[in-house]
CSV table of C-alpha atoms and ligand atoms in Angstrom, one decimal:
chain,number,residue,atom,x,y,z
A,1,UNK,CA,0.0,0.0,0.0
A,2,UNK,CA,1.3,3.4,-0.9
A,3,UNK,CA,1.7,5.6,2.2
A,4,UNK,CA,2.1,8.9,0.5
A,5,UNK,CA,0.1,11.1,-1.9
A,6,UNK,CA,0.1,14.6,-3.3
A,7,UNK,CA,-1.8,17.2,-1.3
A,8,UNK,CA,-5.2,18.1,-2.8
A,9,UNK,CA,-4.2,21.8,-3.2
A,10,UNK,CA,-1.1,23.9,-3.6
A,11,UNK,CA,0.8,23.5,-0.4
A,12,UNK,CA,4.0,25.0,1.1
A,13,UNK,CA,5.6,24.8,4.4
A,14,UNK,CA,6.5,28.3,5.6
A,15,UNK,CA,9.1,29.1,8.2
A,16,UNK,CA,9.3,32.3,10.3
A,17,UNK,CA,11.3,33.2,13.4
A,18,UNK,CA,9.9,32.0,16.7
A,19,UNK,CA,6.7,33.9,17.6
A,20,UNK,CA,6.5,35.6,14.2
A,21,UNK,CA,4.7,33.2,11.9
A,22,UNK,CA,1.4,35.0,12.7
A,23,UNK,CA,2.8,38.0,10.8
A,24,UNK,CA,4.1,35.8,7.9
A,25,UNK,CA,0.6,34.3,7.5
A,26,UNK,CA,-1.0,37.8,7.5
A,27,UNK,CA,1.4,38.8,4.7
A,28,UNK,CA,0.8,35.6,2.7
A,29,UNK,CA,-2.9,36.0,3.0
A,30,UNK,CA,-2.7,39.4,1.3
A,31,UNK,CA,-1.1,37.5,-1.7
A,32,UNK,CA,-3.3,34.4,-1.6
A,33,UNK,CA,-6.7,35.5,-0.2
A,34,UNK,CA,-8.0,32.0,0.2
A,35,UNK,CA,-5.0,30.9,2.3
A,36,UNK,CA,-5.5,28.3,5.0
A,37,UNK,CA,-2.7,28.0,7.5
A,38,UNK,CA,-2.1,25.2,9.9
A,39,UNK,CA,0.6,25.4,12.6
A,40,UNK,CA,3.2,22.6,12.5
A,41,UNK,CA,5.3,24.3,15.2
A,42,UNK,CA,3.7,27.0,17.4
A,43,UNK,CA,3.9,30.4,15.7
A,44,UNK,CA,7.0,29.3,13.8
A,45,UNK,CA,6.3,26.7,11.1
A,46,UNK,CA,3.1,26.7,9.2
A,47,UNK,CA,1.5,24.6,6.4
A,48,UNK,CA,0.2,27.1,3.9
A,49,UNK,CA,-2.5,25.9,1.5
A,50,UNK,CA,-4.2,27.7,-1.4
A,51,UNK,CA,-6.2,26.9,-4.5
A,52,UNK,CA,-3.9,29.2,-6.5
A,53,UNK,CA,-1.7,27.0,-8.7
A,54,UNK,CA,1.8,26.4,-7.5
A,55,UNK,CA,3.6,28.5,-10.2
A,56,UNK,CA,1.4,31.6,-9.7
A,57,UNK,CA,1.4,31.3,-5.9
A,58,UNK,CA,5.2,31.2,-5.9
A,59,UNK,CA,5.5,34.1,-8.4
A,60,UNK,CA,3.3,36.2,-6.0
A,61,UNK,CA,5.5,35.3,-3.1
A,62,UNK,CA,8.7,36.2,-4.9
A,63,UNK,CA,7.3,39.4,-6.4
A,64,UNK,CA,6.3,40.7,-3.0
A,65,UNK,CA,8.4,38.7,-0.6
A,66,UNK,CA,6.8,38.7,2.9
A,67,UNK,CA,8.9,40.3,5.6
A,68,UNK,CA,8.4,37.6,8.1
A,69,UNK,CA,8.5,34.5,5.8
A,70,UNK,CA,12.1,33.3,6.1
A,71,UNK,CA,11.7,30.2,3.9
A,72,UNK,CA,9.2,28.2,1.9
A,73,UNK,CA,9.3,24.6,0.7
A,74,UNK,CA,6.8,23.1,-1.7
A,75,UNK,CA,4.8,20.1,-0.4
A,76,UNK,CA,4.4,17.6,-3.3
A,77,UNK,CA,3.9,14.5,-1.3
A,78,UNK,CA,2.4,14.0,2.2
A,79,UNK,CA,2.9,10.7,3.8
A,80,UNK,CA,2.6,8.6,6.9
A,81,UNK,CA,5.6,8.7,9.2
A,82,UNK,CA,6.5,5.8,11.5
A,83,UNK,CA,9.6,7.6,12.8
A,84,UNK,CA,11.4,4.2,12.5
A,85,UNK,CA,13.9,2.9,9.9
A,86,UNK,CA,11.0,1.7,7.7
A,87,UNK,CA,10.4,5.4,6.7
A,88,UNK,CA,13.5,5.1,4.5
A,89,UNK,CA,11.6,2.7,2.2
A,90,UNK,CA,8.9,5.4,1.7
A,91,UNK,CA,11.4,8.2,1.1
A,92,UNK,CA,13.3,6.0,-1.4
A,93,UNK,CA,10.0,5.2,-3.2
A,94,UNK,CA,9.2,8.9,-3.6
A,95,UNK,CA,12.7,9.7,-4.7
A,96,UNK,CA,12.6,7.0,-7.3
A,97,UNK,CA,9.5,8.5,-8.9
A,98,UNK,CA,11.3,11.8,-9.5
A,99,UNK,CA,11.4,12.9,-13.1
A,100,UNK,CA,13.2,16.3,-13.0
A,101,UNK,CA,16.8,15.3,-12.2
A,102,UNK,CA,19.4,15.1,-14.9
A,103,UNK,CA,22.8,13.5,-14.8
A,104,UNK,CA,25.3,15.9,-13.2
A,105,UNK,CA,22.6,18.0,-11.4
A,106,UNK,CA,23.6,19.1,-8.0
A,107,UNK,CA,21.0,17.9,-5.4
A,108,UNK,CA,20.8,18.9,-1.8
A,109,UNK,CA,18.6,17.1,0.7
A,110,UNK,CA,17.4,19.3,3.5
A,111,UNK,CA,15.7,17.4,6.3
A,112,UNK,CA,14.0,19.0,9.3
A,113,UNK,CA,12.7,17.2,12.3
A,114,UNK,CA,10.1,18.5,14.7
A,115,UNK,CA,11.8,19.5,18.0
A,116,UNK,CA,10.7,17.4,21.0
A,117,UNK,CA,9.7,14.3,18.9
A,118,UNK,CA,11.8,11.2,18.9
A,119,UNK,CA,12.9,9.6,15.6
A,120,UNK,CA,14.9,6.4,15.1
A,121,UNK,CA,17.2,8.3,12.7
A,122,UNK,CA,18.8,11.7,12.3
A,123,UNK,CA,18.3,14.3,9.6
A,124,UNK,CA,21.8,13.5,8.4
A,125,UNK,CA,20.9,9.8,8.4
A,126,UNK,CA,18.2,10.4,5.8
A,127,UNK,CA,20.6,12.2,3.6
A,128,UNK,CA,23.1,9.3,4.0
A,129,UNK,CA,20.5,6.8,2.9
A,130,UNK,CA,19.1,8.8,0.0
A,131,UNK,CA,22.3,10.3,-1.6
A,132,UNK,CA,23.7,6.9,-2.9
A,133,UNK,CA,20.3,6.0,-4.3
A,134,UNK,CA,20.0,9.3,-6.2
A,135,UNK,CA,23.5,9.0,-7.5
A,136,UNK,CA,22.9,5.5,-8.8
A,137,UNK,CA,19.5,6.2,-10.3
A,138,UNK,CA,19.9,9.7,-11.7
A,139,UNK,CA,23.7,10.3,-11.8
A,140,UNK,CA,23.3,13.4,-9.8
A,141,UNK,CA,25.9,15.0,-7.5
A,142,UNK,CA,24.9,15.2,-3.8
A,143,UNK,CA,25.8,18.7,-2.4
A,144,UNK,CA,25.1,20.7,0.6
A,145,UNK,CA,25.3,24.2,-0.9
A,146,UNK,CA,24.9,25.7,-4.4
A,147,UNK,CA,22.4,23.0,-5.5
A,148,UNK,CA,20.4,22.9,-8.7
A,149,UNK,CA,17.6,21.1,-6.8
A,150,UNK,CA,16.7,20.9,-3.2
A,151,UNK,CA,14.7,18.0,-1.8
A,152,UNK,CA,13.0,19.4,1.3
A,153,UNK,CA,11.7,16.9,3.8
A,154,UNK,CA,9.9,18.1,6.9
A,155,UNK,CA,9.2,15.4,9.5
A,156,UNK,CA,6.2,15.9,11.8
A,157,UNK,CA,4.9,13.5,14.5
A,158,UNK,CA,3.1,11.1,12.2
A,159,UNK,CA,3.2,12.8,8.9
A,160,UNK,CA,6.0,13.9,6.6
A,161,UNK,CA,6.0,16.6,3.8
A,162,UNK,CA,8.2,16.2,0.8
A,163,UNK,CA,8.9,18.6,-2.0
A,164,UNK,CA,11.5,19.3,-4.7
A,165,UNK,CA,12.4,22.8,-5.9
A,166,UNK,CA,15.1,25.1,-7.1
A,167,UNK,CA,16.7,26.8,-4.2
A,168,UNK,CA,15.7,30.3,-5.5
A,169,UNK,CA,12.1,29.2,-5.1
A,170,UNK,CA,12.6,28.6,-1.4
A,171,UNK,CA,13.4,32.3,-0.6
A,172,UNK,CA,16.6,31.0,1.0
A,173,UNK,CA,18.9,28.1,0.0
A,174,UNK,CA,19.5,27.3,3.7
A,175,UNK,CA,17.3,24.6,5.3
A,176,UNK,CA,14.4,26.4,6.8
A,177,UNK,CA,16.2,29.7,6.0
A,178,UNK,CA,18.4,29.1,9.0
A,179,UNK,CA,21.6,30.6,7.6
A,180,UNK,CA,24.6,29.8,9.8
A,181,UNK,CA,27.9,31.6,10.0
A,182,UNK,CA,31.0,30.3,11.7
A,183,UNK,CA,31.8,32.0,15.0
A,184,UNK,CA,35.3,33.5,14.7
A,185,UNK,CA,37.9,33.5,17.3
A,186,UNK,CA,37.8,36.9,19.0
A,187,UNK,CA,34.5,37.8,17.4
A,188,UNK,CA,33.3,41.0,19.0
A,189,UNK,CA,29.6,40.4,19.0
A,190,UNK,CA,27.0,38.0,17.7
A,191,UNK,CA,25.3,41.1,16.1
A,192,UNK,CA,27.9,40.7,13.4
A,193,UNK,CA,25.9,37.8,12.0
A,194,UNK,CA,22.9,40.1,11.4
A,195,UNK,CA,25.0,42.3,9.1
A,196,UNK,CA,26.6,39.3,7.4
A,197,UNK,CA,23.1,37.9,6.8
A,198,UNK,CA,21.8,41.2,5.5
A,199,UNK,CA,24.7,41.3,3.0
A,200,UNK,CA,23.7,37.8,1.8
A,201,UNK,CA,20.0,38.2,1.9
A,202,UNK,CA,20.0,41.6,0.1
A,203,UNK,CA,22.7,40.4,-2.3
A,204,UNK,CA,25.0,43.2,-1.3
A,205,UNK,CA,28.8,43.2,-1.4
A,206,UNK,CA,30.0,45.6,1.3
A,207,UNK,CA,33.5,45.6,-0.2
A,208,UNK,CA,32.0,47.7,-3.1
A,209,UNK,CA,31.4,50.6,-0.7
A,210,UNK,CA,34.0,53.1,0.4
A,211,UNK,CA,32.9,55.1,3.4
A,212,UNK,CA,30.4,53.9,6.0
A,213,UNK,CA,28.8,55.4,9.0
A,214,UNK,CA,27.8,53.0,11.7
A,215,UNK,CA,25.2,54.3,14.1
A,216,UNK,CA,24.9,52.5,17.5
A,217,UNK,CA,28.2,50.8,16.7
A,218,UNK,CA,29.3,49.4,20.1
A,219,UNK,CA,30.7,46.9,20.9
A,220,UNK,CA,31.7,46.8,17.2
A,221,UNK,CA,30.6,43.7,15.4
A,222,UNK,CA,29.2,45.6,12.4
A,223,UNK,CA,32.1,48.0,12.4
A,224,UNK,CA,34.6,45.1,12.4
A,225,UNK,CA,32.8,43.5,9.4
A,226,UNK,CA,32.9,46.8,7.4
A,227,UNK,CA,36.6,47.3,8.3
A,228,UNK,CA,37.3,43.7,7.2
A,229,UNK,CA,35.6,44.6,3.9
A,230,UNK,CA,38.1,47.4,3.5
A,231,UNK,CA,35.8,50.4,4.2
A,232,UNK,CA,36.6,53.6,6.0
A,233,UNK,CA,34.2,53.5,9.0
A,234,UNK,CA,32.9,56.3,11.2
A,235,UNK,CA,31.5,54.5,14.2
A,236,UNK,CA,29.2,56.4,16.6
A,237,UNK,CA,28.2,55.2,20.0
A,238,UNK,CA,28.5,56.7,23.5
A,239,UNK,CA,29.1,53.1,24.7
A,240,UNK,CA,32.6,51.6,24.5
A,241,UNK,CA,33.9,50.1,21.2
A,242,UNK,CA,36.0,47.0,21.6
A,243,UNK,CA,39.7,47.8,22.2
A,244,UNK,CA,40.8,45.6,19.4
A,245,UNK,CA,39.2,48.0,16.9
A,246,UNK,CA,40.4,51.3,18.3
A,247,UNK,CA,43.8,51.5,16.6
A,248,UNK,CA,42.4,50.5,13.2
A,249,UNK,CA,43.7,53.0,10.7
A,250,UNK,CA,40.4,53.1,8.7
A,251,UNK,CA,38.3,53.8,11.8
A,252,UNK,CA,37.0,57.1,13.2
A,253,UNK,CA,35.3,56.5,16.5
A,254,UNK,CA,32.9,59.2,17.9
A,255,UNK,CA,32.1,58.3,21.4
A,256,UNK,CA,28.8,60.1,21.7
A,257,UNK,CA,25.2,60.0,20.9
A,258,UNK,CA,24.2,60.3,17.3
A,259,UNK,CA,22.3,63.6,18.1
A,260,UNK,CA,25.6,65.2,19.1
A,261,UNK,CA,27.6,64.6,15.9
A,262,UNK,CA,28.1,67.0,13.0
A,263,UNK,CA,29.6,65.5,9.9
A,264,UNK,CA,30.1,66.9,6.4
A,265,UNK,CA,27.4,66.5,3.9
A,266,UNK,CA,27.5,63.9,1.1
A,267,UNK,CA,30.3,61.9,2.6
A,268,UNK,CA,29.1,58.3,3.1
A,269,UNK,CA,27.9,55.7,0.6
A,270,UNK,CA,26.8,53.3,3.2
A,271,UNK,CA,24.8,53.9,6.4
A,272,UNK,CA,24.3,51.0,8.9
A,273,UNK,CA,22.3,51.4,12.1
A,274,UNK,CA,21.7,49.0,14.9
A,275,UNK,CA,20.7,51.5,17.6
A,276,UNK,CA,18.4,50.2,20.2
A,277,UNK,CA,15.4,52.2,21.6
A,278,UNK,CA,12.2,53.3,20.0
A,279,UNK,CA,12.1,52.9,16.2
A,280,UNK,CA,10.6,56.3,15.7
A,281,UNK,CA,13.3,57.9,17.8
A,282,UNK,CA,15.9,55.9,15.9
A,283,UNK,CA,14.4,57.0,12.6
A,284,UNK,CA,14.6,60.7,13.6
A,285,UNK,CA,18.2,60.4,14.7
A,286,UNK,CA,19.0,58.7,11.4
A,287,UNK,CA,17.1,61.5,9.6
A,288,UNK,CA,19.4,64.1,11.1
A,289,UNK,CA,22.3,62.4,9.4
A,290,UNK,CA,20.7,61.8,6.0
A,291,UNK,CA,22.4,64.9,4.4
A,292,UNK,CA,25.8,63.2,5.2
A,293,UNK,CA,24.9,60.5,2.7
A,294,UNK,CA,25.8,60.6,-1.0
A,295,UNK,CA,23.0,60.3,-3.5
A,296,UNK,CA,22.3,56.6,-4.1
A,297,UNK,CA,23.9,55.6,-0.7
A,298,UNK,CA,22.6,52.3,0.8
A,299,UNK,CA,21.1,52.1,4.2
A,300,UNK,CA,20.8,48.9,6.3
A,301,UNK,CA,18.8,49.6,9.5
A,302,UNK,CA,17.6,47.4,12.3
A,303,UNK,CA,14.0,48.3,13.4
A,304,UNK,CA,13.2,47.1,16.8
A,305,UNK,CA,9.6,45.8,17.2
A,306,UNK,CA,8.8,47.2,20.6
A,307,UNK,CA,5.1,47.4,20.3
A,308,UNK,CA,4.2,44.3,18.3
A,309,UNK,CA,2.8,46.3,15.4
A,310,UNK,CA,5.5,45.5,12.9
A,311,UNK,CA,3.9,46.7,9.7
A,312,UNK,CA,2.8,50.0,11.2
A,313,UNK,CA,6.2,50.5,12.8
A,314,UNK,CA,8.1,50.0,9.5
A,315,UNK,CA,5.6,52.4,7.8
A,316,UNK,CA,6.2,55.0,10.4
A,317,UNK,CA,10.0,54.7,10.1
A,318,UNK,CA,9.9,55.1,6.4
A,319,UNK,CA,7.4,58.0,6.7
A,320,UNK,CA,10.0,59.9,8.9
A,321,UNK,CA,12.6,59.6,6.1
A,322,UNK,CA,9.9,60.5,3.5
A,323,UNK,CA,11.1,60.8,-0.1
A,324,UNK,CA,14.8,61.0,0.9
A,325,UNK,CA,15.1,57.2,1.4
A,326,UNK,CA,13.7,54.8,-1.1
A,327,UNK,CA,12.4,51.5,0.3
A,328,UNK,CA,14.1,48.4,-1.3
A,329,UNK,CA,13.2,45.6,1.1
A,330,UNK,CA,12.4,44.7,4.7
A,331,UNK,CA,13.1,41.3,6.1
A,332,UNK,CA,13.1,39.6,9.5
A,333,UNK,CA,16.5,37.9,9.2
A,334,UNK,CA,17.2,34.6,10.9
A,335,UNK,CA,19.6,36.5,13.2
A,336,UNK,CA,17.0,39.2,14.0
A,337,UNK,CA,15.1,38.6,17.2
A,338,UNK,CA,12.2,41.1,17.9
A,339,UNK,CA,13.3,43.3,15.0
A,340,UNK,CA,13.4,43.5,11.3
A,341,UNK,CA,16.1,44.7,8.9
A,342,UNK,CA,15.4,47.5,6.4
A,343,UNK,CA,17.2,48.0,3.2
A,344,UNK,CA,16.9,51.5,1.8
A,345,UNK,CA,18.6,53.7,-0.7
A,346,UNK,CA,19.0,57.5,-0.8
A,347,UNK,CA,17.3,59.1,-3.7
A,348,UNK,CA,19.5,60.6,-6.4
B,401,LIG,C1,22.5,46.3,19.7
B,401,LIG,S1,23.8,47.4,20.1
B,401,LIG,C2,24.7,47.5,18.6
B,401,LIG,C3,25.5,46.3,18.3
B,401,LIG,C4,26.5,46.6,17.2
B,401,LIG,N1,25.8,46.6,15.9
B,401,LIG,C5,27.5,45.5,17.1
B,401,LIG,O1,27.6,44.9,16.0
B,401,LIG,O2,28.3,45.3,18.0
B,401,LIG,C6,22.9,49.0,20.2
B,401,LIG,C7,23.8,50.1,20.4
B,401,LIG,O3,23.1,51.3,20.1
B,401,LIG,C8,23.7,52.3,20.9
B,401,LIG,N2,22.8,53.5,20.9
B,401,LIG,C9,21.6,53.7,21.4
B,401,LIG,N3,21.2,54.9,21.3
B,401,LIG,C10,22.2,55.6,20.7
B,401,LIG,C11,22.3,57.0,20.2
B,401,LIG,N4,21.4,57.9,20.4
B,401,LIG,N5,23.5,57.3,19.6
B,401,LIG,C12,24.5,56.4,19.4
B,401,LIG,N6,24.4,55.1,19.8
B,401,LIG,C13,23.2,54.7,20.4
B,401,LIG,C14,23.8,51.7,22.3
B,401,LIG,O4,24.8,52.4,23.1
B,401,LIG,C15,24.3,50.3,21.9
B,401,LIG,O5,25.7,50.1,22.0
């Protein structure tokens, strides 16, 4: 007896940061009005179902990428899960039915298990079993990154969800959008991961910029990344910057509040801001320094979600900058907690 079948309607698993899936669902519903959402993990992982065909549903998602949706994976087969070794036979049977793989294609297998549930195998164990089978049957190359195809397998308690897609159609090519960076020896702050992720997510290359202003820079994770990328950095924060940075020849450190600095106009081509406090207050402080940016300068700004009204908060921040800053994107990054990251550009 076959223990798996395609879902009746277009179906994706959507992942958001903990406690934020509710916002992702709200955004997706604006794109797919008949959306039904079922929680797989509380306010974090949801099964998104619509009568819109898969291609159109995906196009809508990619055209207006939801701020809180970190990752999606298509669900092409739903099956019964025993959580024992016998599941491998089911997974192998589905894999063998695949028609899209060509010899030489790079195929990644991304398996996620539900936390708190016991399985007789690991996520890596599934990959270990399936990889040789895919190599033998299709002549594909198993990879972890830079895949042509991703097999996404989400394991629930007694059901599993299987889908195959191009990584670009998953919004992130990391399993569940959980992008990982290696912690470096002597790394100044974990905040550095946020800026690294913003660089990847927004397809930026900070080494292409020349002069950056870092608002709320201490202890200096973001500043250290920009210095590593070869930029001249003006770091502003009344709090202390890490001593390892202070003698850097490319660094200017202004140990005071942003509202007490005066800098020449049209100086910087990159503004980054990770100041804590009220988002509206942060936006006004940033506004004061907008004349110091060159036309076309890029801004990467963390917006703290203090009042749980994320869409309204982002709108208010953008309204404070008015026409001076053009909105490019807003995303809750994997490394953001109760905050989102804005990507803006100064108008020419
Ligand atoms: C989350 S931390 C920044 C971490 C930093 N991005 C890093 O990578 O290490 C927030 C910083 O904003 C600073 N801050 C808050 N209000 C500020 C203001 N008005 N002017 C300058 N810095 C401010 C705080 O002192 C604090 O160091």
